[in-house]
mmCIF file of C-alpha atoms in Angstrom:
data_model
loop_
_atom_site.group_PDB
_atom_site.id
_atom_site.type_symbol
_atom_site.label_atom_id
_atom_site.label_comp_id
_atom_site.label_asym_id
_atom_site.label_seq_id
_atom_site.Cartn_x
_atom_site.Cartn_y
_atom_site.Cartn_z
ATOM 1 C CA UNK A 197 -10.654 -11.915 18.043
ATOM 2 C CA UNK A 198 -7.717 -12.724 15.738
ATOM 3 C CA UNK A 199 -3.923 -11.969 16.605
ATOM 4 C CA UNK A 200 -1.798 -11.838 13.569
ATOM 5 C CA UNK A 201 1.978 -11.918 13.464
ATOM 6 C CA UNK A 202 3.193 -10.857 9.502
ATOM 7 C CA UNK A 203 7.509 -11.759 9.963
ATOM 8 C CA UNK A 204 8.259 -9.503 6.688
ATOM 9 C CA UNK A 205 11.590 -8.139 5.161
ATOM 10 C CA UNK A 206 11.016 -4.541 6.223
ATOM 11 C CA UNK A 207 11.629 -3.397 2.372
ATOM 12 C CA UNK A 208 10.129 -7.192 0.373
ATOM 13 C CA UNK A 209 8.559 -7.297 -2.537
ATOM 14 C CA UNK A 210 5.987 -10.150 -1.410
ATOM 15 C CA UNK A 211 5.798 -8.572 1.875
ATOM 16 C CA UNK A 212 3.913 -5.382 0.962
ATOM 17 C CA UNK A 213 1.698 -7.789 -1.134
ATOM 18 C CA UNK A 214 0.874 -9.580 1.806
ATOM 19 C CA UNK A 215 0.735 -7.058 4.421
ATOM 20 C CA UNK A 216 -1.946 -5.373 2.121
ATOM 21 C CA UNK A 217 -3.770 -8.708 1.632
ATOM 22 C CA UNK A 218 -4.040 -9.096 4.814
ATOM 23 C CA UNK A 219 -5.788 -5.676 5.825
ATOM 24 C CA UNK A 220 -8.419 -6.177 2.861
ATOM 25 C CA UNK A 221 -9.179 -8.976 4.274
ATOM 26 C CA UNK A 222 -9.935 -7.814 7.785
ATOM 27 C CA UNK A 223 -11.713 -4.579 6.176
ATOM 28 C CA UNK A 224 -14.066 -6.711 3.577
ATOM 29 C CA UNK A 225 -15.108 -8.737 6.581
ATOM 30 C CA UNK A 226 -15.183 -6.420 9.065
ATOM 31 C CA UNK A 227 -13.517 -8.710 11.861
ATOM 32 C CA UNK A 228 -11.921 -8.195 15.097
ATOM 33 C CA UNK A 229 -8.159 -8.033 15.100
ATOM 34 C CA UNK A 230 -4.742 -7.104 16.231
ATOM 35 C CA UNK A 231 -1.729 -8.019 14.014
ATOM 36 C CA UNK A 232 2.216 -7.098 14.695
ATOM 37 C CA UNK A 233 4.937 -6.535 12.365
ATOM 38 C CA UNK A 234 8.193 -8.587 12.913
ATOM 39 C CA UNK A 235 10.325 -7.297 10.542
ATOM 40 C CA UNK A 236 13.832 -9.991 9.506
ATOM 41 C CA UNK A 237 16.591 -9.410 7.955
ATOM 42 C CA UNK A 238 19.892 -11.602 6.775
ATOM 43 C CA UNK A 239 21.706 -12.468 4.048
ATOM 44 C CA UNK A 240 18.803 -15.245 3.254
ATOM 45 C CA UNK A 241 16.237 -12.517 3.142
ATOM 46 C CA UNK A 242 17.885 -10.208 1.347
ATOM 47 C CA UNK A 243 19.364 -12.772 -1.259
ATOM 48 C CA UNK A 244 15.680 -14.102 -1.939
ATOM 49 C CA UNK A 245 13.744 -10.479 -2.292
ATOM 50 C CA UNK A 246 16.659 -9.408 -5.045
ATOM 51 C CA UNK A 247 16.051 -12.987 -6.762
ATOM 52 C CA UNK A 248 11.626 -12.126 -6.299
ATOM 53 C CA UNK A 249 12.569 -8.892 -7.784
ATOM 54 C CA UNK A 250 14.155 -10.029 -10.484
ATOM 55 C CA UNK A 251 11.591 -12.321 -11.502
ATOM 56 C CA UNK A 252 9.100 -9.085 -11.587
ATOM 57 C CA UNK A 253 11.291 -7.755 -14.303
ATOM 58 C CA UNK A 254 12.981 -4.929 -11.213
ATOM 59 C CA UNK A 255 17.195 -5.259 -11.277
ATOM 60 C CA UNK A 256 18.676 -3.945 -8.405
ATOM 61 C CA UNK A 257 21.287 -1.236 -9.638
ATOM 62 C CA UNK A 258 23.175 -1.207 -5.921
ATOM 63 C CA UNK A 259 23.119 -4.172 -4.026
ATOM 64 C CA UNK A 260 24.984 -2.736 -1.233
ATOM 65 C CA UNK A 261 22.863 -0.263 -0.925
ATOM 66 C CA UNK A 262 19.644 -2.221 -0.871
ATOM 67 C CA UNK A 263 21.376 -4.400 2.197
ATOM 68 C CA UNK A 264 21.806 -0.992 4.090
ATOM 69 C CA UNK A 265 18.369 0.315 2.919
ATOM 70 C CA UNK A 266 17.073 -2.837 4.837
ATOM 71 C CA UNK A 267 18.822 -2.653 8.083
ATOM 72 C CA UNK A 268 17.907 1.008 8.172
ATOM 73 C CA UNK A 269 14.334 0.412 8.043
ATOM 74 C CA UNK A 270 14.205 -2.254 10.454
ATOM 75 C CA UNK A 271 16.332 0.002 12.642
ATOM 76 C CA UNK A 272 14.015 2.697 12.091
ATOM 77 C CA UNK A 273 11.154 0.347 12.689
ATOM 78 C CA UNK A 274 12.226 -0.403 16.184
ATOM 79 C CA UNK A 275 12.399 2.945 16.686
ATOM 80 C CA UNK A 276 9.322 4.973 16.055
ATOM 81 C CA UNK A 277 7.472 1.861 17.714
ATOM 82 C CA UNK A 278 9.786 2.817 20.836
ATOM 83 C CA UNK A 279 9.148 6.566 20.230
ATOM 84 C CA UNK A 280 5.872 6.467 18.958
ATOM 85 C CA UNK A 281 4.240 3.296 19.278
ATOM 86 C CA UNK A 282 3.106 0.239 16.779
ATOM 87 C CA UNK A 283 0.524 1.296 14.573
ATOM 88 C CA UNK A 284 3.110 4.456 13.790
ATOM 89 C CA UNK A 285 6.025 1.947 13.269
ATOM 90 C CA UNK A 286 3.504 -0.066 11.271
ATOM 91 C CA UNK A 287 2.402 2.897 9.343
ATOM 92 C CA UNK A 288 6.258 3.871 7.921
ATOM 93 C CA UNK A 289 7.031 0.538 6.835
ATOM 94 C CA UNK A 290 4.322 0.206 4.419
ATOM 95 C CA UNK A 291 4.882 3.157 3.446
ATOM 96 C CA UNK A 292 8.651 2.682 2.245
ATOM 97 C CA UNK A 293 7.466 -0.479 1.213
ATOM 98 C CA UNK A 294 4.353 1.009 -1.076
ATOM 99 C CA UNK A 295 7.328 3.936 -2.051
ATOM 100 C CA UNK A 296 9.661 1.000 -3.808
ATOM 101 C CA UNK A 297 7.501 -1.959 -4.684
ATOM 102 C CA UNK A 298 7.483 -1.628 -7.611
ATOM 103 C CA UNK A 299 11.566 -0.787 -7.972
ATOM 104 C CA UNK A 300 13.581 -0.350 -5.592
ATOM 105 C CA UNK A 301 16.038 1.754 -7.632
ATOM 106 C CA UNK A 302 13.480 4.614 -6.550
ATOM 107 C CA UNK A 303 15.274 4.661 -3.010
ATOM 108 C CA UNK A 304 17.403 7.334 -2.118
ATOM 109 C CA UNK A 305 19.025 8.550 1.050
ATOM 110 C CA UNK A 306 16.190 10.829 1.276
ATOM 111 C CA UNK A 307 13.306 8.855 1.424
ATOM 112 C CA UNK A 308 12.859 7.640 4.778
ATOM 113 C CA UNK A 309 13.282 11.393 6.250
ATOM 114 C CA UNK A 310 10.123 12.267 3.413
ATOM 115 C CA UNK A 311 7.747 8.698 4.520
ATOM 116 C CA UNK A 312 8.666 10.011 8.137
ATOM 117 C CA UNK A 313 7.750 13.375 7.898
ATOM 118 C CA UNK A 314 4.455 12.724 5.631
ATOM 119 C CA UNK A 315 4.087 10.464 8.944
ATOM 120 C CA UNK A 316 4.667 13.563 11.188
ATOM 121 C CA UNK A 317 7.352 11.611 12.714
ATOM 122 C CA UNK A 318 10.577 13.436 14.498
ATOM 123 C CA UNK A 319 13.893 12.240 12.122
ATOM 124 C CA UNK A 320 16.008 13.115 14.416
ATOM 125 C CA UNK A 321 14.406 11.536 17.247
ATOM 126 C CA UNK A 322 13.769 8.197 15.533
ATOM 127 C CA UNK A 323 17.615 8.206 14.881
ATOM 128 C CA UNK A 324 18.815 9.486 18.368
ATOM 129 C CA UNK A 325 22.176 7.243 19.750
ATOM 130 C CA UNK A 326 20.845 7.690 23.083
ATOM 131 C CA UNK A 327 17.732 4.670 21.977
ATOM 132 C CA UNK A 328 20.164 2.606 20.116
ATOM 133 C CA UNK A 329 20.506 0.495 23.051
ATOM 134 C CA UNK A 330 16.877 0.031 23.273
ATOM 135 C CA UNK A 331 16.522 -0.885 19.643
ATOM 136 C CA UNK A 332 19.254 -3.707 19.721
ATOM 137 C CA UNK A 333 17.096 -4.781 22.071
ATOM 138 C CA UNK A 334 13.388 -4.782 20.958
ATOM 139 C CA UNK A 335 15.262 -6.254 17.371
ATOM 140 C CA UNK A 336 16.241 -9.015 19.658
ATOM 141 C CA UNK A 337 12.957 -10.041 20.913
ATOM 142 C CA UNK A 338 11.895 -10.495 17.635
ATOM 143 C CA UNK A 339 14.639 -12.254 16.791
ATOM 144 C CA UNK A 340 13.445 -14.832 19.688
ATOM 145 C CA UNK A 341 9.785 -15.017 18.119
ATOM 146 C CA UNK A 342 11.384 -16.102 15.020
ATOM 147 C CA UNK A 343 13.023 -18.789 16.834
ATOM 148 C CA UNK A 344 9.956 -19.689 18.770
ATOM 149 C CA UNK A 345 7.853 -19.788 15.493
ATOM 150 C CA UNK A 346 10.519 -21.685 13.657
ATOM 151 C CA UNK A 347 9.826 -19.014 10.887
ATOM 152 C CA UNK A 348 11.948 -20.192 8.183
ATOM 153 C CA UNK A 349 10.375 -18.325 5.334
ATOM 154 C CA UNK A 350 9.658 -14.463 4.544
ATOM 155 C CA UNK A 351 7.169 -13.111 4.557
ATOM 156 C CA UNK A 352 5.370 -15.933 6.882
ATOM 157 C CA UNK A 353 2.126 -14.733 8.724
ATOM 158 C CA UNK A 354 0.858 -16.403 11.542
ATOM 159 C CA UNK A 355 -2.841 -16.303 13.161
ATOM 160 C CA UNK A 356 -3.990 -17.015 16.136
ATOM 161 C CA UNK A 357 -7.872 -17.311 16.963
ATOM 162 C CA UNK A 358 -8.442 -15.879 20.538
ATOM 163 C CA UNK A 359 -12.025 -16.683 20.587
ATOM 164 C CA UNK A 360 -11.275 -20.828 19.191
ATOM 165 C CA UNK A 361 -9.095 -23.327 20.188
ATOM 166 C CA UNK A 362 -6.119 -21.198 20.276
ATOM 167 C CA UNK A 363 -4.357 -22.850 17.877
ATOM 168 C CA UNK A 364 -1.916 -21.396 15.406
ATOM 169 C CA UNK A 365 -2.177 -21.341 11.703
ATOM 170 C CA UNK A 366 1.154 -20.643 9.819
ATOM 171 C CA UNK A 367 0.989 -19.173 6.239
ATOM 172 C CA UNK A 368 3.883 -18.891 4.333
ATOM 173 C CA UNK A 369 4.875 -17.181 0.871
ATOM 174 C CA UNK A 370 1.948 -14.872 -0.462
ATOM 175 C CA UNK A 371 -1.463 -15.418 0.516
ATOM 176 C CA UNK A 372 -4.411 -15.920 -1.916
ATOM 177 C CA UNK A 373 -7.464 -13.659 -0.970
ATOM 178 C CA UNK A 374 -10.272 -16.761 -1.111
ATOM 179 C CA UNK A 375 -8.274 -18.385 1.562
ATOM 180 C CA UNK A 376 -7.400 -15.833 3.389
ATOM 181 C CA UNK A 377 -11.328 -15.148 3.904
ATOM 182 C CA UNK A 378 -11.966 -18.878 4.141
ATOM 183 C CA UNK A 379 -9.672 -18.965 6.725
ATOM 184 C CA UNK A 380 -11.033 -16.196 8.624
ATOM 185 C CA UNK A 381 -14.698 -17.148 7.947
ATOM 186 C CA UNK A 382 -13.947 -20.740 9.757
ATOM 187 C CA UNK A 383 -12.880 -19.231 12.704
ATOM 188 C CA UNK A 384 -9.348 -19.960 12.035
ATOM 189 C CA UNK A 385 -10.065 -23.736 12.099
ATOM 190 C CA UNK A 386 -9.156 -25.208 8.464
ATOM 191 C CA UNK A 387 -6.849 -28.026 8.250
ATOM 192 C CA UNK A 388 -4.848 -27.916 4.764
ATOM 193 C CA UNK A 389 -1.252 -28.773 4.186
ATOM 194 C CA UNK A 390 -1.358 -27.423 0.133
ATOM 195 C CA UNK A 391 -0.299 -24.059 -0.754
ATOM 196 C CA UNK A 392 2.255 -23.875 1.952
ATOM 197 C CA UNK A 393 -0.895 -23.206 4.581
ATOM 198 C CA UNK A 394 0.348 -25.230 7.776
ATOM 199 C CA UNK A 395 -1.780 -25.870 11.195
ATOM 200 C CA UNK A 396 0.308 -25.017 14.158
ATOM 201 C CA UNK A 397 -1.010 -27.115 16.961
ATOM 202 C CA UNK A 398 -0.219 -25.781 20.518
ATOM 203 C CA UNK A 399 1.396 -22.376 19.467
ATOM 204 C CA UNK A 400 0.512 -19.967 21.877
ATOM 205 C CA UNK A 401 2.009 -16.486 22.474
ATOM 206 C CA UNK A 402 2.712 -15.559 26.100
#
C-alpha cells in the first residue's frame, strides 16, 4: 500500500504533468494506493510557474489575474473537499489544471463555475461565507505539512510505503516515468540522490 502526498500549485504547469504521471503509473501497474493533494501557493510559486511557462513558449497576458486565479482554486479546493470530499476536490483541480496547461490566457472568470458544474458540483455552495472559516483552516493544515516535509520545491511528491519500512521518498521537480515505476516496483526502497530523487529516512505521517 502506497500513500502519496503531490504539494502542487493548484493551477502549475509541471504540476498537472506530474499529477498525471503519477496516476499512469499506479494504473500501468495496477498497485495499491492513496495519494492527497496539498495544493501551495506564494509569491515563490507563482513567480516560478510564470518563469516554467515562459520557457514553454505560454506569456502570461495578466499577471494579476493569474495570482487571483491561484488563490481561487486553492480556495475552492478546500472547499468542495469540505463539501464534497477529496477525490471531488481532487477531481476539479485537474481539471482547471488540464483546462489551462497549455496557456493560461484561456482562463476566464467563468471557468471554474463550467469545471464545477461538468463536476456536478454546487457553485454556490463551494463559495458559501458561512465555510470560509473552515477553509482558512483546512489551508492551514496544509500549510503545517509543508513545514513538516520541509517542502521547498513545487510540485514535490512524496511516497510513503505502508507495507516496507515506512520510510519516505521525496521527489521533487517532474518525475520521469522509468523511475517512477522503478520506484514503485522496489517497493519504495531505492536509494538515489541524482535527479533531485531524495530518501526521507524516518518521515512518517501521523
Amino acid at each position: 500500500m502506497f500513500e502519496i502526498f503531490l504539494f502542487v500549485n493548484p493551477v502549475g504547469i509541471y504540476c498537472y504533468n506530474t499529477e498525471t504521471l503519477i496516476k499512469d503509473a499506479i494504473d500501468e501497474l495496477n498497485i495499491n494506493s492513496s495519494y492527497h493533494f496539498v495544493p501551495v501557493i506564494n509569491a515563490k510559486v507563482i513567480k516560478e510557474d510564470i518563469i516554467r511557462r515562459k520557457k514553454a513558449g505560454q506569456r502570461i497576458t495578466d499577471i494579476p489575474q493569474y495570482t487571483i486565479a491561484s488563490f481561487q482554486a486553492l480556495r475552492h479546493y478546500h472547499a468542495i473537499k469540505l463539501e464534497y470530499g477529496n477525490k471531488k476536490a481532487r477531481a476539479y483541480l485537474v481539471a482547471l489544471q488540464r483546462a489551462m496547461s497549455e496557456d493560461f490566457n484561456k482562463y476566464s472568470e467563468d471557468l471554474p463555475r463550467q469545471v464545477a458544474s461538468d463536476l456536478n458540483l454546487n457553485f454556490n455552495r463551494i463559495n458559501d461565507r458561512r465555510i470560509a472559516h473552515y477553509i482558512d483552516d483546512s489551508i492551514f493544515q496544509d500549510k503545517k505539512l509543508v513545514r513538516k516535509f520541509n517542502v521547498r520545491n513545487i510540485p514535490t511528491t512524496i511516497i510513503f510505503n505502508e507495507s516496507g519500512n515506512y520510510s519516505g521518498i521525496m521527489l521533487e521537480g517532474i518525475l520521469a516515468h522509468d523511475k517512477l515505476v522503478k520506484l514503485f516496483k522496489s517497493n519504495g526502497c531505492i536509494n538515489e540522490e541524482e535527479n533531485n530523487y531524495y530518501p526521507i529516512r524516518h518521515l512518517r505521517l501521523i
